[in-house]
XYZ file of C-alpha atoms in Angstrom:
680
model
C 99.357 48.599 85.888
C 101.093 52.096 84.775
C 104.319 52.597 83.166
C 105.601 55.531 83.977
C 108.262 58.018 81.525
C 111.993 58.870 83.283
C 110.952 61.772 86.736
C 111.030 65.195 85.229
C 113.945 65.725 87.892
C 116.569 63.043 86.868
C 115.895 64.889 83.726
C 116.512 68.021 84.981
C 119.644 66.913 87.399
C 121.165 64.996 83.919
C 120.829 68.763 82.661
C 122.216 70.743 85.519
C 125.461 67.856 85.252
C 125.896 68.881 81.017
C 125.009 72.264 81.197
C 126.299 74.066 84.732
C 128.225 70.657 85.839
C 126.402 70.683 88.343
C 126.487 66.732 89.958
C 123.347 65.524 92.122
C 121.677 62.634 93.013
C 118.448 63.353 94.370
C 117.388 59.476 94.107
C 118.467 59.530 98.334
C 118.060 61.774 101.514
C 121.577 62.831 101.542
C 121.866 63.355 97.613
C 118.808 65.206 97.310
C 119.354 66.981 100.837
C 122.482 68.680 99.313
C 121.156 69.441 95.778
C 118.391 71.416 98.274
C 121.097 73.421 100.197
C 122.753 74.392 96.421
C 119.704 75.688 95.846
C 119.266 77.590 98.520
C 123.225 78.654 99.262
C 122.854 79.994 95.907
C 119.476 81.072 94.974
C 120.961 83.010 91.834
C 122.334 80.614 90.372
C 118.963 77.959 90.814
C 116.656 80.111 89.500
C 118.306 81.065 86.865
C 118.939 77.207 85.847
C 115.339 76.591 86.570
C 114.445 79.689 84.380
C 116.928 77.836 81.132
C 116.020 74.622 81.853
C 112.338 74.942 81.230
C 112.878 77.781 77.444
C 111.251 80.601 79.482
C 111.719 83.485 76.541
C 112.203 86.952 77.442
C 112.368 89.456 74.063
C 115.108 91.138 76.106
C 117.753 90.281 78.274
C 117.850 89.718 82.088
C 119.999 92.120 83.876
C 120.313 90.249 87.096
C 118.578 87.155 88.355
C 117.914 89.046 91.834
C 119.100 92.271 93.644
C 119.265 91.537 97.046
C 118.479 88.747 99.247
C 116.520 90.775 101.249
C 112.537 90.562 102.398
C 110.329 92.372 101.538
C 111.236 94.050 98.544
C 113.692 91.424 96.314
C 113.467 92.294 92.917
C 113.297 89.139 90.028
C 115.315 89.496 86.965
C 115.395 92.657 86.729
C 114.921 93.456 82.505
C 112.717 90.766 81.509
C 109.463 90.939 80.107
C 107.197 87.455 79.910
C 103.972 87.411 80.275
C 101.759 83.710 81.296
C 99.386 83.292 78.427
C 102.236 83.728 75.587
C 104.285 80.597 77.366
C 101.105 79.031 77.857
C 100.137 79.285 74.241
C 103.100 78.693 72.350
C 102.553 75.269 72.545
C 99.566 75.204 70.782
C 100.942 74.020 67.701
C 103.353 71.609 69.233
C 100.226 70.058 71.352
C 97.490 70.355 69.254
C 99.895 68.471 65.811
C 100.855 65.769 68.611
C 96.841 65.269 69.176
C 96.767 66.512 72.315
C 94.193 69.081 73.720
C 94.810 71.495 75.814
C 91.323 70.996 78.160
C 89.684 67.753 79.272
C 86.508 68.720 81.429
C 83.146 67.478 83.185
C 80.441 69.622 84.495
C 77.650 67.549 86.375
C 74.839 67.541 84.178
C 77.560 65.478 81.712
C 78.336 63.078 84.031
C 74.990 62.213 84.406
C 74.934 61.723 80.441
C 78.501 60.031 80.448
C 79.667 62.674 78.031
C 83.704 64.362 78.654
C 84.430 67.796 77.028
C 87.720 69.139 74.987
C 88.885 71.930 73.218
C 91.373 71.770 71.828
C 94.697 73.713 72.069
C 93.541 75.940 68.733
C 90.403 76.294 70.210
C 91.860 77.641 73.534
C 94.168 79.869 71.547
C 91.520 81.379 69.662
C 88.365 81.872 72.525
C 91.662 83.601 74.080
C 92.316 86.621 71.695
C 88.941 86.854 70.324
C 87.581 87.948 75.026
C 91.445 90.357 74.541
C 89.756 91.885 71.675
C 86.475 92.878 73.021
C 88.585 93.361 76.937
C 90.386 96.226 74.867
C 87.069 97.350 72.905
C 86.079 98.239 76.324
C 88.888 100.292 77.406
C 90.543 97.314 80.337
C 94.075 98.705 79.805
C 97.228 96.701 81.064
C 97.015 96.952 85.522
C 93.093 97.268 84.830
C 91.495 94.981 87.641
C 89.037 92.626 85.935
C 87.417 91.013 88.163
C 85.760 87.240 88.049
C 82.517 85.619 89.591
C 83.146 81.768 87.586
C 83.006 77.965 88.727
C 85.810 75.396 87.213
C 85.186 75.464 83.837
C 86.730 76.388 79.972
C 85.691 80.055 80.218
C 87.207 80.607 83.361
C 90.369 79.728 81.963
C 89.487 81.550 78.799
C 88.756 84.589 80.360
C 91.836 84.452 83.094
C 94.449 84.691 79.654
C 92.876 86.874 78.090
C 92.933 88.476 80.951
C 96.392 87.515 80.968
C 97.287 88.149 77.874
C 95.994 91.887 78.018
C 98.488 92.619 81.070
C 94.930 93.462 83.062
C 95.262 91.884 86.223
C 92.965 88.370 87.051
C 90.946 88.424 90.195
C 88.836 85.202 90.926
C 85.949 84.560 93.166
C 83.988 80.980 93.600
C 80.056 81.700 92.591
C 78.882 79.512 95.692
C 80.790 81.960 97.869
C 78.345 84.826 99.575
C 77.793 88.434 99.084
C 79.834 89.783 102.041
C 82.904 88.108 101.191
C 83.170 88.439 97.331
C 82.695 91.932 97.985
C 85.034 91.802 101.153
C 87.303 91.392 97.771
C 86.380 92.917 95.160
C 85.974 96.511 96.334
C 89.530 96.502 97.778
C 91.045 96.068 94.619
C 87.789 98.379 92.030
C 87.500 96.390 88.949
C 86.400 97.501 85.728
C 84.821 94.805 84.521
C 82.717 91.711 86.174
C 82.917 89.138 84.137
C 80.504 86.783 86.423
C 77.772 83.657 85.503
C 74.101 83.434 85.722
C 75.061 80.322 88.239
C 75.800 76.784 89.012
C 74.726 73.357 89.932
C 76.589 71.966 92.742
C 75.104 68.456 94.281
C 72.389 68.447 92.058
C 71.106 71.650 92.554
C 70.452 75.318 90.017
C 71.721 77.931 92.163
C 70.615 81.274 90.816
C 72.939 83.837 91.276
C 71.398 86.809 89.124
C 70.245 88.183 92.003
C 73.531 88.254 93.860
C 74.782 89.601 90.807
C 72.691 92.652 91.076
C 73.462 92.748 94.574
C 77.501 92.801 93.716
C 76.891 95.572 90.731
C 75.146 98.204 92.921
C 78.057 97.922 95.463
C 81.078 97.730 93.087
C 80.613 101.210 91.138
C 83.803 101.036 89.598
C 81.955 98.366 86.965
C 81.779 99.738 83.654
C 81.249 95.770 81.914
C 79.331 93.070 82.837
C 80.257 89.511 80.676
C 77.592 87.807 81.708
C 78.665 83.689 81.295
C 75.014 82.159 80.999
C 75.580 78.906 82.327
C 71.927 77.773 83.692
C 69.761 80.023 81.419
C 70.734 81.101 78.170
C 67.104 83.073 78.412
C 68.539 84.650 81.550
C 67.396 88.192 81.920
C 70.284 90.777 81.992
C 67.737 93.854 82.180
C 68.806 93.948 85.642
C 72.685 94.370 85.723
C 72.425 97.203 83.393
C 71.825 100.069 85.937
C 74.576 102.647 86.589
C 74.877 102.989 82.453
C 77.154 99.880 83.451
C 76.946 97.757 79.340
C 75.906 93.877 80.124
C 77.399 91.541 76.533
C 77.252 87.527 76.675
C 80.638 86.186 77.167
C 79.944 83.125 74.138
C 78.984 86.221 71.636
C 82.883 87.617 72.819
C 84.602 84.637 72.468
C 82.343 82.882 68.997
C 84.552 84.623 66.647
C 86.625 83.682 64.079
C 90.589 84.148 65.943
C 91.981 87.846 66.327
C 94.760 89.190 65.517
C 95.974 89.670 69.405
C 99.298 88.837 70.591
C 99.880 88.104 73.932
C 101.681 91.427 75.062
C 104.963 91.739 76.277
C 104.982 92.317 80.303
C 107.981 93.028 82.423
C 109.170 90.077 84.801
C 107.041 91.474 88.342
C 104.160 93.122 86.811
C 100.993 91.693 88.646
C 99.325 88.846 87.302
C 96.805 88.600 90.161
C 95.244 89.282 93.067
C 93.832 86.195 95.292
C 92.787 86.952 98.603
C 94.353 85.578 102.088
C 91.945 85.719 105.407
C 93.833 86.963 108.499
C 92.660 87.206 112.184
C 91.392 90.396 112.380
C 90.249 92.980 108.604
C 89.344 92.443 105.536
C 90.785 89.054 103.317
C 94.246 90.121 102.535
C 93.900 91.584 98.601
C 97.547 89.859 98.190
C 99.267 90.515 94.106
C 101.386 88.469 92.119
C 103.615 88.994 89.241
C 103.361 87.066 85.993
C 107.192 86.303 86.181
C 107.043 85.084 89.526
C 103.911 82.878 88.954
C 105.441 80.975 85.748
C 109.280 80.439 87.023
C 107.809 79.324 90.771
C 104.842 77.398 88.825
C 107.428 75.531 86.320
C 109.417 74.270 89.236
C 107.134 73.248 91.320
C 104.446 71.502 88.503
C 107.484 69.511 86.965
C 110.556 68.724 89.376
C 108.165 68.088 92.381
C 104.584 66.814 90.812
C 106.535 65.250 88.147
C 104.471 66.534 85.448
C 106.075 67.086 81.806
C 104.942 68.600 78.966
C 101.940 65.545 77.161
C 104.029 65.730 73.472
C 106.626 64.499 75.789
C 105.152 62.318 78.521
C 101.749 61.574 77.665
C 100.772 63.613 80.881
C 96.353 65.681 81.691
C 97.172 66.852 84.931
C 93.868 66.998 87.426
C 93.831 69.134 90.540
C 90.599 69.195 92.193
C 89.365 72.768 93.359
C 87.014 75.832 93.859
C 87.990 78.671 91.683
C 88.180 80.176 95.377
C 91.066 78.485 96.145
C 95.141 78.390 95.581
C 94.972 74.813 93.606
C 93.039 75.880 91.170
C 95.645 79.214 90.085
C 97.987 76.334 90.385
C 96.393 73.806 88.008
C 96.147 76.488 85.549
C 100.619 76.181 85.549
C 99.623 72.680 83.610
C 99.404 74.843 80.641
C 103.021 76.598 80.993
C 104.300 73.287 79.524
C 102.096 72.463 76.771
C 100.124 69.684 79.321
C 96.659 68.558 79.524
C 94.333 69.655 82.026
C 91.012 68.841 83.618
C 88.741 70.319 85.328
C 85.791 69.171 87.047
C 83.000 71.026 87.804
C 80.470 69.816 90.252
C 80.670 68.483 93.990
C 82.906 64.902 94.667
C 80.673 63.947 96.647
C 77.623 63.221 94.174
C 74.151 64.662 94.567
C 72.931 66.317 98.059
C 71.370 63.903 99.548
C 72.824 60.952 97.748
C 76.156 61.157 98.758
C 79.016 59.554 95.710
C 82.550 59.426 97.121
C 83.422 57.618 93.869
C 82.180 60.752 91.624
C 85.602 62.108 90.901
C 87.492 59.269 90.789
C 85.174 58.298 87.897
C 85.949 61.621 86.635
C 89.873 60.900 86.284
C 89.264 57.477 85.286
C 87.423 59.215 82.548
C 89.849 62.668 81.453
C 93.069 59.848 81.032
C 94.251 62.115 84.164
C 97.824 60.750 85.362
C 98.461 63.354 88.221
C 95.099 63.440 90.542
C 95.801 65.788 93.078
C 92.768 67.249 95.939
C 92.637 68.487 99.595
C 93.411 65.968 102.138
C 89.964 66.174 103.205
C 89.067 64.442 100.443
C 91.133 61.283 100.417
C 89.737 61.367 103.828
C 86.158 61.145 102.923
C 86.785 58.447 100.869
C 88.523 56.000 103.819
C 85.204 56.481 105.380
C 82.792 56.061 102.900
C 84.342 52.404 101.695
C 84.398 54.125 98.261
C 86.897 51.447 95.717
C 88.188 53.692 93.611
C 89.895 50.745 91.174
C 86.263 48.971 90.986
C 84.309 51.999 89.211
C 87.206 53.903 88.082
C 89.486 52.570 84.906
C 92.560 54.057 86.665
C 95.537 52.859 84.447
C 96.623 56.130 83.750
C 96.972 56.940 86.587
C 100.865 57.356 87.815
C 101.191 59.649 90.806
C 98.116 61.222 93.739
C 98.636 64.766 95.315
C 96.687 65.534 98.390
C 97.648 69.202 100.021
C 95.509 71.583 102.699
C 96.208 70.494 105.500
C 97.828 67.350 107.051
C 97.241 64.269 105.426
C 96.302 61.127 108.030
C 98.361 57.977 108.033
C 94.729 55.854 107.510
C 94.770 57.797 104.442
C 97.951 56.709 102.844
C 97.732 53.124 103.963
C 93.828 53.413 102.389
C 95.453 55.013 98.790
C 98.171 52.301 98.498
C 95.578 49.277 99.435
C 92.989 51.555 96.503
C 95.683 52.558 93.650
C 96.979 50.306 90.887
C 100.717 49.732 91.026
C 103.107 52.152 88.430
C 105.804 49.751 87.996
C 104.936 47.535 89.715
C 104.921 49.448 92.670
C 103.031 51.725 95.052
C 101.340 54.605 93.337
C 103.335 57.676 94.025
C 101.606 59.566 96.969
C 103.514 63.530 97.546
C 101.366 64.944 100.236
C 101.890 69.229 99.521
C 102.301 72.980 101.952
C 102.554 75.808 100.238
C 100.451 78.892 100.428
C 97.917 81.445 98.443
C 100.296 83.865 100.071
C 102.857 83.448 97.821
C 101.280 80.978 95.381
C 103.246 78.675 95.683
C 104.829 75.203 97.593
C 107.591 74.773 100.442
C 106.997 71.559 101.064
C 106.112 68.594 98.442
C 107.745 65.440 97.165
C 110.067 63.585 94.608
C 109.213 60.377 93.347
C 112.577 59.663 93.499
C 112.823 59.764 97.232
C 111.090 56.589 99.699
C 107.669 58.036 100.634
C 107.050 57.910 104.633
C 103.431 58.135 105.884
C 102.799 60.644 107.492
C 105.025 62.330 106.676
C 105.890 64.901 103.812
C 109.529 64.047 101.892
C 111.420 67.175 101.080
C 111.065 70.377 101.434
C 111.881 72.588 97.782
C 113.904 73.703 95.665
C 114.549 77.281 95.928
C 112.660 77.110 99.202
C 114.602 77.946 102.845
C 112.609 76.518 105.091
C 113.031 75.994 108.063
C 111.151 75.283 111.751
C 112.519 78.167 114.294
C 111.667 78.429 118.301
C 109.802 81.132 119.630
C 111.996 84.681 118.997
C 115.662 86.030 121.065
C 115.697 89.447 122.374
C 116.689 90.479 118.759
C 113.983 88.138 116.870
C 115.800 85.848 115.713
C 114.247 82.338 115.818
C 116.539 79.266 116.723
C 116.617 76.257 113.902
C 115.222 73.412 115.050
C 115.520 69.334 113.924
C 112.677 66.943 114.874
C 111.369 69.751 116.966
C 108.859 71.628 116.080
C 108.361 75.177 115.378
C 106.775 78.002 113.207
C 107.123 77.556 109.705
C 109.811 79.938 108.584
C 111.370 81.179 104.586
C 114.912 83.051 105.901
C 114.798 83.868 102.108
C 112.907 85.386 99.046
C 111.068 83.480 96.370
C 110.324 84.886 92.753
C 106.228 84.388 93.081
C 106.537 85.708 96.957
C 103.944 89.054 96.846
C 104.629 92.030 95.267
C 102.846 94.065 97.274
C 99.112 94.022 98.894
C 96.441 95.868 96.895
C 96.193 99.158 98.688
C 98.186 98.959 101.033
C 100.210 102.158 100.316
C 103.228 102.006 102.535
C 103.723 98.149 103.111
C 102.472 98.417 106.443
C 100.030 95.541 106.091
C 102.675 93.350 103.932
C 105.055 93.448 106.668
C 102.585 92.441 109.654
C 101.328 89.951 108.317
C 103.807 88.267 107.552
C 107.582 89.402 108.910
C 106.274 91.319 112.425
C 107.496 88.224 114.492
C 110.799 87.321 112.753
C 112.136 91.008 111.420
C 113.144 90.041 107.347
C 111.877 86.373 107.758
C 108.227 85.383 106.647
C 107.124 83.290 108.951
C 103.699 81.747 107.919
C 101.695 80.902 110.337
C 102.380 76.841 110.576
C 103.639 74.360 113.374
C 106.244 72.499 110.979
C 108.748 69.463 112.086
C 111.694 69.095 109.877
C 112.861 65.310 110.362
C 116.561 63.745 110.693
C 116.076 62.563 107.167
C 114.823 65.967 105.760
C 110.857 65.610 105.969
C 108.656 67.849 106.798
C 105.435 67.091 109.229
C 103.045 69.724 109.621
C 100.708 69.845 113.279
C 98.483 73.444 112.104
C 97.808 76.128 112.447
C 99.678 78.010 114.983
C 97.484 81.754 114.457
C 94.397 81.336 114.966
C 93.595 81.724 110.805
C 91.068 78.825 110.221
C 91.594 76.539 107.726
C 88.239 75.009 106.921
C 88.695 71.658 104.465
C 92.016 72.621 103.216
C 90.682 76.261 102.466
C 91.834 78.893 104.669
C 89.383 81.902 106.070
C 89.925 84.564 108.344
C 88.037 84.862 111.321
C 87.250 88.478 110.853
C 84.912 87.910 107.872
C 82.606 85.083 109.988
C 82.237 87.437 112.936
C 81.109 90.570 111.029
C 78.316 88.017 109.957
C 77.432 86.680 113.046
C 77.293 89.608 114.766
C 75.302 91.394 112.747
C 72.185 89.207 113.768
C 70.435 91.245 117.000
C 70.804 88.189 119.063
C 74.103 88.697 119.342
C 75.822 90.612 121.422
C 79.841 88.774 120.483
C 81.496 85.752 119.607
C 84.669 83.691 119.186
C 85.587 80.780 116.974
C 88.716 78.556 116.294
C 89.846 75.463 114.369
C 91.440 72.647 115.655
C 92.161 70.941 113.643
C 96.020 69.128 114.268
C 98.263 66.816 112.917
C 95.215 65.452 110.283
C 92.365 64.642 112.968
C 89.155 66.082 111.178
C 88.727 69.371 111.654
C 86.518 70.512 114.011
C 85.383 74.080 114.408
C 82.850 75.284 116.971
C 81.432 78.665 117.243
C 81.176 80.548 120.808
C 78.500 83.169 121.279
C 77.035 85.800 124.017
C 73.987 86.991 122.696
C 71.880 89.794 124.641
C 70.054 89.294 127.899
C 66.307 87.403 127.095
C 67.869 85.455 124.864
C 68.959 81.507 124.978
C 70.689 79.314 122.339
C 67.924 76.789 120.984
C 67.830 75.004 117.618
C 65.464 77.857 115.811
C 68.908 80.656 116.394
C 71.105 77.808 115.507
C 69.847 77.340 112.384
C 69.834 80.943 111.970
C 73.343 81.051 112.495
C 74.215 78.898 110.653
C 72.140 80.200 107.644
C 73.722 83.644 107.712
C 76.572 82.400 107.766
C 76.240 80.431 104.724
C 74.625 82.926 103.190
C 76.993 86.067 103.587
C 80.418 83.321 103.237
C 79.938 80.125 102.619
C 78.902 76.598 103.682
C 82.694 76.452 104.399
C 82.174 78.050 107.384
C 79.987 76.543 108.873
C 81.197 75.694 112.510
C 80.390 71.978 113.435
C 79.051 73.070 117.052
C 77.565 76.167 118.705
C 78.104 77.329 122.323
C 76.422 80.186 124.367
C 78.718 81.810 126.719
C 78.514 84.240 129.443
C 81.870 86.548 127.635
C 84.512 86.067 125.341
C 87.873 86.591 126.989
C 89.388 89.474 125.375
C 93.062 91.273 126.009
C 93.531 94.983 128.322
C 93.502 96.049 124.611
C 89.648 94.782 124.043
C 91.007 92.347 121.748
C 89.480 88.499 121.102
C 91.668 86.249 122.638
C 92.032 83.465 120.207
C 94.737 82.103 119.797
C 95.569 81.188 123.951
C 91.671 80.018 123.691
C 92.314 77.959 120.306
C 96.243 75.943 122.444
C 93.831 75.508 125.216
C 91.390 73.549 123.563
C 94.138 71.847 122.039
C 95.255 70.917 125.308
C 98.363 73.181 126.624
C 97.050 73.593 130.254
C 95.375 77.401 131.110
C 98.987 78.592 133.091
C 100.966 78.511 129.722
C 98.788 79.969 127.061
C 96.394 82.930 129.279
C 98.451 85.527 131.848
C 95.134 86.429 133.732
C 97.097 90.309 133.995
C 96.887 91.115 130.645
C 93.074 90.051 130.685
C 89.879 92.412 130.530
C 88.271 90.251 131.741
C 89.558 86.995 133.334
C 86.797 85.232 135.032
C 85.394 84.595 131.462
C 88.394 82.162 130.797
C 87.086 78.887 133.810
C 84.133 77.773 130.898
C 86.617 77.547 127.869
C 89.042 75.855 130.616
C 86.540 72.926 131.739
C 84.816 73.086 127.868
C 89.215 71.742 126.937
C 88.554 68.951 129.843
C 85.036 67.589 128.945
C 86.286 67.708 125.080
C 90.234 65.885 126.272
C 87.942 63.446 127.882
C 84.768 61.963 125.587
């Protein structure tokens, strides 16, 4: 039976009482509600308290915490200078002296051999400094974009921290992504350096990505330097990457030198840290720019107060959130380094070898790594339940004190399975926190606390500093009505430090505005259905827009349409994701074919292969159907959201207006399809 140290939230509230004279009781729903209301009513006081409590440092004074409570465009901590890498590496000496590594890691080959890797804090610092110096020699300047095509390995952590140290802007795609998806992202930001692996292993299968790298580089003329991380083949031929006069460097050689005298640069609070991507229903993925300071402040709040993870020196904590590099949870795992906590990386499939599923794989890693907190997508826990996994029988989970879930609503059955399977902590059920946030603002809106009761199927609380409400449809003036115990649009009514600085290339801010502030002027609309319960908990019911939330990773339908409609047989297409309150995601694809073609098994296979190759395996639909026409508005837009609502059981007369349709007769097939699905 594991024993947990004092919850971080209690340390923080005691500090608030001692230094601010503020007294809150986060052990009851009523007490936490009072604390949350203070945090969103006094934004300046709350966020300054987080800065002081975690001891963020700046060589220059903070002139103002927040200039104005407006969205978009709020400016935070003007005058302050920070650096993500500096904040992480400042813990190196103390953590190392106490015997804590910076990283524990494993890939599939290591797992098969029973090996666990470690990287010490001094070695992390040395490699980061060495790579930073080499990037400087390549001419990389603050503000330059450095793109990465890398898996979840220590090399990726080193690369990220080196880029951040220099003040360049990081952007990463997972190497399982296809060329269309990668180029849709990287072409928008015009990187000067590409750090890439030669391939990766997943499910026991080796995937050579050298041909794909050549394809990518042919369409990225801004790239002057390629840093190749040889993960598959030490003798990988780099000749094809040198076209166009590009220089190619070996990652291991660049990071092998003695510690360089390179200090991370002090940067303005809002200096760009990274560009992440969140896909909408039209156009290219949104290239979202977040700043060093905002990401750090939100991340420190979230990991310490809401994930209850403390510095390893104080708590012995080790933090693992399973993620590919293309998911925002990879970025969130980096937050552990900001407080000197050992982070645990697993590179590979959570389900073992292809064709031989083994959903105990990650649990064995969690046990071997000694993780105290383990997070994963909700779909992972559902898969373990269905596979009959008994984690405590295959791994020593005695150090595990908390579990996290995100990406989609966690079904009630998973709560019960977890409580049955996990070891007790202090004689009680393990703490399970279900989190809802977003790539868009690199943070959390709804999360948990170990001091509050956990209700199955319900997230525990709204995050401190996040003015989250469920709103009704907008009135004539564009305002919604706050709802309690009713389903409404998830909105955030006040700014947060980690909200986007901008979209890259969105010079007039129109695309940013239209993405979050078009429905409710000046209020962030996130695109989820939300119910706030009378006790202060929250339930997410799925997407309120037509964006796909596939296996916890949000995707844009437009990316899929480009892949599908590139096939000569396909005239038109429409895809919807029918995920809703913990039900397993069901994503059908509807296609209109050219005259004379039918949707046979061969064409279905080609469609799925095209999607898998251009995008990723996550994009592949559950089923594909041939239809005569795709419902469209008078202006020609695909009616994704009405079709989604229809197939989720809403009456046709409530979600469709035939007078606003260009082809009203097309909807009858979908009405009948919805009826058949409801009856099945």
